[in-house]
Tab-separated table of C-alpha atoms in Angstrom:
chain	number	residue	atom	x	y	z
Q	219	UNK	CA	164.371	104.389	-181.027
Q	220	UNK	CA	168.135	102.887	-180.900
Q	221	UNK	CA	168.764	100.001	-178.282
Q	222	UNK	CA	172.673	98.930	-177.736
Q	223	UNK	CA	172.688	95.701	-175.503
Q	224	UNK	CA	175.916	93.990	-173.514
Q	225	UNK	CA	175.999	90.749	-172.820
Q	226	UNK	CA	176.840	89.669	-169.316
Q	227	UNK	CA	176.338	85.787	-169.463
Q	228	UNK	CA	172.937	84.951	-168.387
Q	229	UNK	CA	171.564	88.646	-168.109
Q	230	UNK	CA	171.271	91.147	-171.246
Q	231	UNK	CA	171.624	94.920	-170.315
Q	232	UNK	CA	169.477	96.645	-172.837
Q	233	UNK	CA	170.270	100.576	-172.807
Q	234	UNK	CA	167.181	102.339	-174.898
Q	235	UNK	CA	168.221	105.369	-176.179
Q	236	UNK	CA	164.859	107.609	-177.826
Q	237	UNK	CA	165.349	111.094	-179.429
Q	238	UNK	CA	169.421	110.464	-178.812
Q	239	UNK	CA	169.285	110.492	-175.143
Q	240	UNK	CA	169.737	108.044	-173.060
Q	241	UNK	CA	167.011	107.506	-170.874
Q	242	UNK	CA	167.260	104.460	-168.806
Q	243	UNK	CA	168.248	100.375	-168.326
Q	244	UNK	CA	167.445	97.068	-167.345
Q	245	UNK	CA	168.506	93.309	-167.154
Q	246	UNK	CA	166.426	91.042	-168.906
Q	247	UNK	CA	166.983	87.676	-168.305
Q	248	UNK	CA	166.999	85.316	-170.998
Q	249	UNK	CA	166.307	81.582	-171.884
Q	250	UNK	CA	165.035	79.664	-174.520
Q	251	UNK	CA	161.674	80.240	-173.565
Q	252	UNK	CA	162.207	84.003	-174.074
Q	253	UNK	CA	163.434	84.000	-177.742
Q	254	UNK	CA	161.509	86.276	-179.806
Q	255	UNK	CA	158.986	86.974	-177.307
Q	256	UNK	CA	158.328	91.011	-176.827
Q	257	UNK	CA	159.771	92.448	-173.395
Q	258	UNK	CA	157.804	95.488	-172.062
Q	259	UNK	CA	160.663	97.986	-170.770
Q	260	UNK	CA	159.048	100.691	-168.021
Q	261	UNK	CA	162.124	103.050	-167.933
Q	262	UNK	CA	162.432	105.684	-164.778
Q	263	UNK	CA	161.656	108.511	-167.319
Q	264	UNK	CA	158.388	107.587	-167.871
Q	265	UNK	CA	159.382	106.371	-171.445
Q	266	UNK	CA	158.449	102.714	-172.293
Q	267	UNK	CA	159.663	100.201	-175.125
Q	268	UNK	CA	158.414	97.129	-176.532
Q	269	UNK	CA	161.350	95.336	-177.584
Q	270	UNK	CA	161.536	91.606	-179.604
Q	271	UNK	CA	164.819	89.619	-179.151
Q	272	UNK	CA	165.801	87.282	-181.383
Q	273	UNK	CA	168.515	84.802	-180.163
Q	274	UNK	CA	171.298	84.995	-182.273
Q	275	UNK	CA	174.062	82.335	-183.374
Q	276	UNK	CA	177.025	82.001	-181.566
Q	277	UNK	CA	179.362	83.607	-183.992
Q	278	UNK	CA	177.132	86.597	-184.068
Q	279	UNK	CA	176.831	87.450	-180.305
Q	280	UNK	CA	177.587	90.739	-179.350
Q	281	UNK	CA	180.793	91.557	-177.564
Q	282	UNK	CA	180.649	91.527	-173.636
Q	283	UNK	CA	182.188	95.029	-172.843
Q	284	UNK	CA	183.741	98.266	-174.610
Q	285	UNK	CA	186.021	100.083	-173.089
Q	286	UNK	CA	183.948	103.192	-172.716
Q	287	UNK	CA	180.452	102.479	-171.749
Q	288	UNK	CA	179.004	103.356	-175.234
Q	289	UNK	CA	180.407	106.732	-175.117
Q	290	UNK	CA	180.195	107.467	-171.563
Q	291	UNK	CA	183.851	106.833	-170.290
Q	292	UNK	CA	183.589	106.532	-166.927
Q	293	UNK	CA	186.717	106.545	-164.315
Q	294	UNK	CA	188.754	103.482	-164.021
Q	295	UNK	CA	189.530	102.025	-160.472
Q	296	UNK	CA	189.794	98.484	-158.895
Q	297	UNK	CA	188.061	100.192	-155.540
Q	298	UNK	CA	184.901	101.717	-155.174
Q	299	UNK	CA	183.144	103.174	-152.172
Q	300	UNK	CA	179.554	102.194	-152.356
Q	301	UNK	CA	177.157	104.026	-150.566
Q	302	UNK	CA	174.028	102.378	-149.487
Q	303	UNK	CA	170.407	104.594	-148.579
Q	304	UNK	CA	172.686	107.030	-146.765
Q	305	UNK	CA	170.138	109.418	-148.813
Q	306	UNK	CA	167.090	108.686	-146.281
Q	307	UNK	CA	163.991	110.521	-145.025
Q	308	UNK	CA	164.162	107.821	-141.862
Q	309	UNK	CA	159.864	107.986	-142.077
Q	310	UNK	CA	159.181	104.815	-140.403
Q	311	UNK	CA	158.422	103.778	-137.008
Q	312	UNK	CA	161.626	102.872	-135.427
Q	313	UNK	CA	163.728	105.756	-137.469
Q	314	UNK	CA	164.678	107.541	-133.996
Q	315	UNK	CA	165.930	103.984	-133.190
Q	316	UNK	CA	168.485	104.287	-135.932
Q	317	UNK	CA	169.183	107.488	-136.669
Q	318	UNK	CA	171.550	108.129	-133.089
Q	319	UNK	CA	173.451	105.102	-134.621
Q	320	UNK	CA	173.517	106.472	-138.277
Q	321	UNK	CA	174.531	110.166	-137.007
Q	322	UNK	CA	177.877	109.189	-136.351
Q	323	UNK	CA	178.081	106.348	-138.573
Q	324	UNK	CA	177.893	109.298	-141.181
Q	325	UNK	CA	180.681	111.383	-140.026
Q	326	UNK	CA	182.541	108.328	-140.665
Q	327	UNK	CA	181.475	107.601	-143.523
Q	328	UNK	CA	181.774	111.196	-145.036
Q	329	UNK	CA	185.903	111.047	-143.572
Q	330	UNK	CA	186.074	108.152	-145.338
Q	331	UNK	CA	184.014	109.672	-148.425
Q	332	UNK	CA	187.037	112.354	-148.821
Q	333	UNK	CA	189.679	110.095	-148.518
Q	334	UNK	CA	188.255	108.255	-151.197
Q	335	UNK	CA	188.031	111.484	-153.350
Q	336	UNK	CA	191.630	112.025	-152.468
Q	337	UNK	CA	193.052	108.297	-153.321
Q	338	UNK	CA	190.971	108.545	-156.667
Q	339	UNK	CA	188.176	106.030	-155.964
Q	340	UNK	CA	184.842	106.661	-157.428
Q	341	UNK	CA	181.949	106.747	-154.802
Q	342	UNK	CA	178.546	105.581	-155.895
Q	343	UNK	CA	175.340	106.481	-154.140
Q	344	UNK	CA	172.945	102.965	-154.120
Q	345	UNK	CA	169.462	104.590	-153.014
Q	346	UNK	CA	166.008	103.383	-152.755
Q	347	UNK	CA	163.555	105.606	-154.532
Q	348	UNK	CA	160.907	105.886	-151.265
Q	349	UNK	CA	157.948	105.352	-153.067
Q	350	UNK	CA	158.741	108.487	-155.496
Q	351	UNK	CA	159.824	106.253	-159.187
Q	352	UNK	CA	160.225	109.882	-161.228
Q	353	UNK	CA	162.976	110.830	-158.633
Q	354	UNK	CA	166.966	111.533	-159.728
Q	355	UNK	CA	169.054	111.746	-157.084
Q	356	UNK	CA	168.738	115.502	-156.480
Q	357	UNK	CA	164.842	115.229	-156.174
Q	358	UNK	CA	165.456	112.741	-153.272
Q	359	UNK	CA	168.283	115.069	-151.746
Q	360	UNK	CA	166.053	117.912	-151.519
Q	361	UNK	CA	163.377	115.811	-150.172
Q	362	UNK	CA	165.426	114.589	-147.325
Q	363	UNK	CA	166.220	118.476	-146.360
Q	364	UNK	CA	162.739	119.683	-146.386
Q	365	UNK	CA	161.686	121.065	-142.608
Q	366	UNK	CA	160.983	118.228	-139.883
Q	367	UNK	CA	162.745	115.531	-142.201
Q	368	UNK	CA	164.663	113.468	-139.717
Q	369	UNK	CA	166.692	111.958	-142.738
Q	370	UNK	CA	168.323	115.829	-142.977
Q	371	UNK	CA	170.913	115.120	-140.372
Q	372	UNK	CA	172.308	112.594	-142.533
Q	373	UNK	CA	171.975	114.288	-146.289
Q	374	UNK	CA	174.280	117.411	-144.949
Q	375	UNK	CA	176.962	114.941	-143.963
Q	376	UNK	CA	177.080	112.898	-147.362
Q	377	UNK	CA	175.256	115.138	-149.865
Q	378	UNK	CA	176.511	113.528	-153.681
Q	379	UNK	CA	178.430	115.861	-155.234
Q	380	UNK	CA	178.827	116.216	-158.877
Q	381	UNK	CA	181.119	113.432	-159.749
Q	382	UNK	CA	179.483	110.618	-157.514
Q	383	UNK	CA	177.602	107.861	-159.180
Q	384	UNK	CA	173.925	107.458	-158.497
Q	385	UNK	CA	171.883	103.791	-158.633
Q	386	UNK	CA	168.293	104.053	-157.936
Q	387	UNK	CA	167.231	100.562	-156.257
Q	388	UNK	CA	163.446	99.489	-156.058
Q	389	UNK	CA	164.323	96.669	-153.211
Q	390	UNK	CA	166.730	95.972	-150.559
Q	391	UNK	CA	169.878	95.211	-152.446
Q	392	UNK	CA	171.875	97.725	-154.580
Q	393	UNK	CA	172.549	95.146	-157.583
Q	394	UNK	CA	168.563	93.931	-158.160
Q	395	UNK	CA	167.345	95.221	-160.872
Q	396	UNK	CA	169.640	97.540	-161.200
Q	397	UNK	CA	173.107	98.828	-163.336
Q	398	UNK	CA	175.103	98.392	-160.288
Q	399	UNK	CA	176.726	95.316	-161.640
Q	400	UNK	CA	177.429	96.836	-164.919
Q	401	UNK	CA	178.452	99.883	-164.103
Q	402	UNK	CA	180.981	98.328	-161.415
Q	403	UNK	CA	182.475	96.169	-164.131
Q	404	UNK	CA	183.391	99.120	-166.188
Q	405	UNK	CA	185.173	100.585	-163.803
Q	406	UNK	CA	187.328	97.712	-163.292
Q	407	UNK	CA	186.586	96.707	-159.772
Q	408	UNK	CA	187.687	94.327	-158.020
Q	409	UNK	CA	186.765	95.426	-154.704
Q	410	UNK	CA	184.089	97.403	-152.778
Q	411	UNK	CA	184.062	99.455	-149.754
Q	412	UNK	CA	180.239	99.154	-148.411
Q	413	UNK	CA	178.634	101.454	-146.076
Q	414	UNK	CA	175.234	102.891	-144.935
Q	415	UNK	CA	172.004	101.419	-143.469
Q	416	UNK	CA	170.748	99.433	-142.539
Q	417	UNK	CA	173.528	97.188	-141.757
Q	418	UNK	CA	171.436	94.146	-141.381
Q	419	UNK	CA	168.841	94.943	-143.897
Q	420	UNK	CA	169.837	96.851	-147.222
Q	421	UNK	CA	173.546	96.770	-146.358
Q	422	UNK	CA	173.617	92.772	-146.172
Q	423	UNK	CA	171.261	91.992	-148.940
Q	424	UNK	CA	173.831	94.000	-151.070
Q	425	UNK	CA	177.085	92.702	-149.687
Q	426	UNK	CA	175.314	89.070	-150.274
Q	427	UNK	CA	174.751	89.858	-153.759
Q	428	UNK	CA	178.329	91.574	-154.405
Q	429	UNK	CA	179.740	88.255	-153.010
Q	430	UNK	CA	178.048	86.056	-155.288
Q	431	UNK	CA	179.636	88.402	-158.172
Q	432	UNK	CA	183.063	87.689	-156.764
Q	433	UNK	CA	183.865	90.838	-155.442
Q	434	UNK	CA	185.955	91.322	-152.366
Q	435	UNK	CA	184.104	93.052	-149.478
Q	436	UNK	CA	185.525	95.461	-147.348
Q	437	UNK	CA	182.459	97.235	-144.569
Q	438	UNK	CA	183.481	99.830	-142.602
Q	439	UNK	CA	182.582	98.546	-138.960
Q	440	UNK	CA	181.654	101.947	-137.652
Q	441	UNK	CA	180.072	103.300	-141.152
Q	442	UNK	CA	177.322	101.023	-141.029
Q	443	UNK	CA	174.452	101.489	-138.332
Q	444	UNK	CA	171.385	99.185	-137.540
Q	445	UNK	CA	168.025	100.195	-135.062
Q	446	UNK	CA	170.245	98.162	-132.184
Q	447	UNK	CA	174.412	97.534	-131.670
Q	448	UNK	CA	173.931	94.224	-131.094
Q	449	UNK	CA	172.052	93.892	-134.374
Q	450	UNK	CA	174.956	95.506	-135.813
Q	451	UNK	CA	177.454	93.342	-134.574
Q	452	UNK	CA	175.769	90.583	-135.522
Q	453	UNK	CA	175.312	91.228	-138.882
Q	454	UNK	CA	178.924	91.863	-138.800
Q	455	UNK	CA	179.924	88.875	-137.661
Q	456	UNK	CA	177.854	86.988	-140.004
Q	457	UNK	CA	179.308	88.783	-143.099
Q	458	UNK	CA	183.191	88.338	-142.092
Q	459	UNK	CA	181.591	84.255	-141.562
Q	460	UNK	CA	179.674	83.718	-144.509
Q	461	UNK	CA	180.799	86.307	-147.253
Q	462	UNK	CA	184.482	86.639	-146.679
Q	463	UNK	CA	183.348	90.023	-145.649
Q	464	UNK	CA	186.487	92.681	-144.053
Q	465	UNK	CA	185.209	94.784	-141.317
Q	466	UNK	CA	187.699	97.265	-140.224
Q	467	UNK	CA	187.348	100.553	-139.027
Q	468	UNK	CA	187.554	103.568	-141.095
Q	469	UNK	CA	190.814	104.825	-139.782
Q	470	UNK	CA	191.822	101.299	-140.901
Q	471	UNK	CA	191.038	101.926	-144.707
Q	472	UNK	CA	193.427	102.347	-146.749
Q	473	UNK	CA	192.085	102.837	-150.461
Q	474	UNK	CA	195.620	102.998	-152.255
Q	475	UNK	CA	196.859	99.699	-150.511
Q	476	UNK	CA	193.277	97.972	-151.661
Q	477	UNK	CA	193.918	98.917	-155.402
Q	478	UNK	CA	197.345	97.461	-155.642
Q	479	UNK	CA	196.204	94.117	-153.974
Q	480	UNK	CA	195.092	91.540	-156.448
């Protein structure tokens, strides 16, 4: 077993490799109390490893970043399009309420995604696992395409492509206990264009965490949806006021212009 560690200040991102293949990653917050204690890592592949950390002298601390993300060089872009929970089975009681607003929002996001691709902007899917902890993105997609699944209409509009990125999230925020921050930093992203569902839950929590990490936030007002349009409008106003988010319509988002801005 090999372990590579990227230093990100208070967090270390540990990439665990077994049998020559990267199996997963996890963020571990270190403090003096955790020095030399073992940490049990449960990876999405089902592998587990017990790691023992030792606090190194300051001069021996590993560099914060490399240019190629440990041999897997991603795209470089100052802007990324992040789609939150757009691959969604909608198997909850209020699904019909959300769906009537989510379908037109998905149509707008599909258009935005194609413009992002033409501008060379990477697309990142941030998705719940919906209780399927062994799932990868293709499994989640196929689950949502099953007959009778209410989320099938969303998948057909926003089905991921081979060159898209995917982050599996365990909770509301796309940043919490995921590699999202590491990925965006390696991509060179400064501005996050954030769309998806629901605007007042997972999009809000993701936008909050993006703000805490000093990303510029752009949220297409017609590319997010909630169970009620009043809820969507209220949370957009909140994010404009508190998170300094910009909330233009999809047609007003210019990826080339965003990439040129500091």
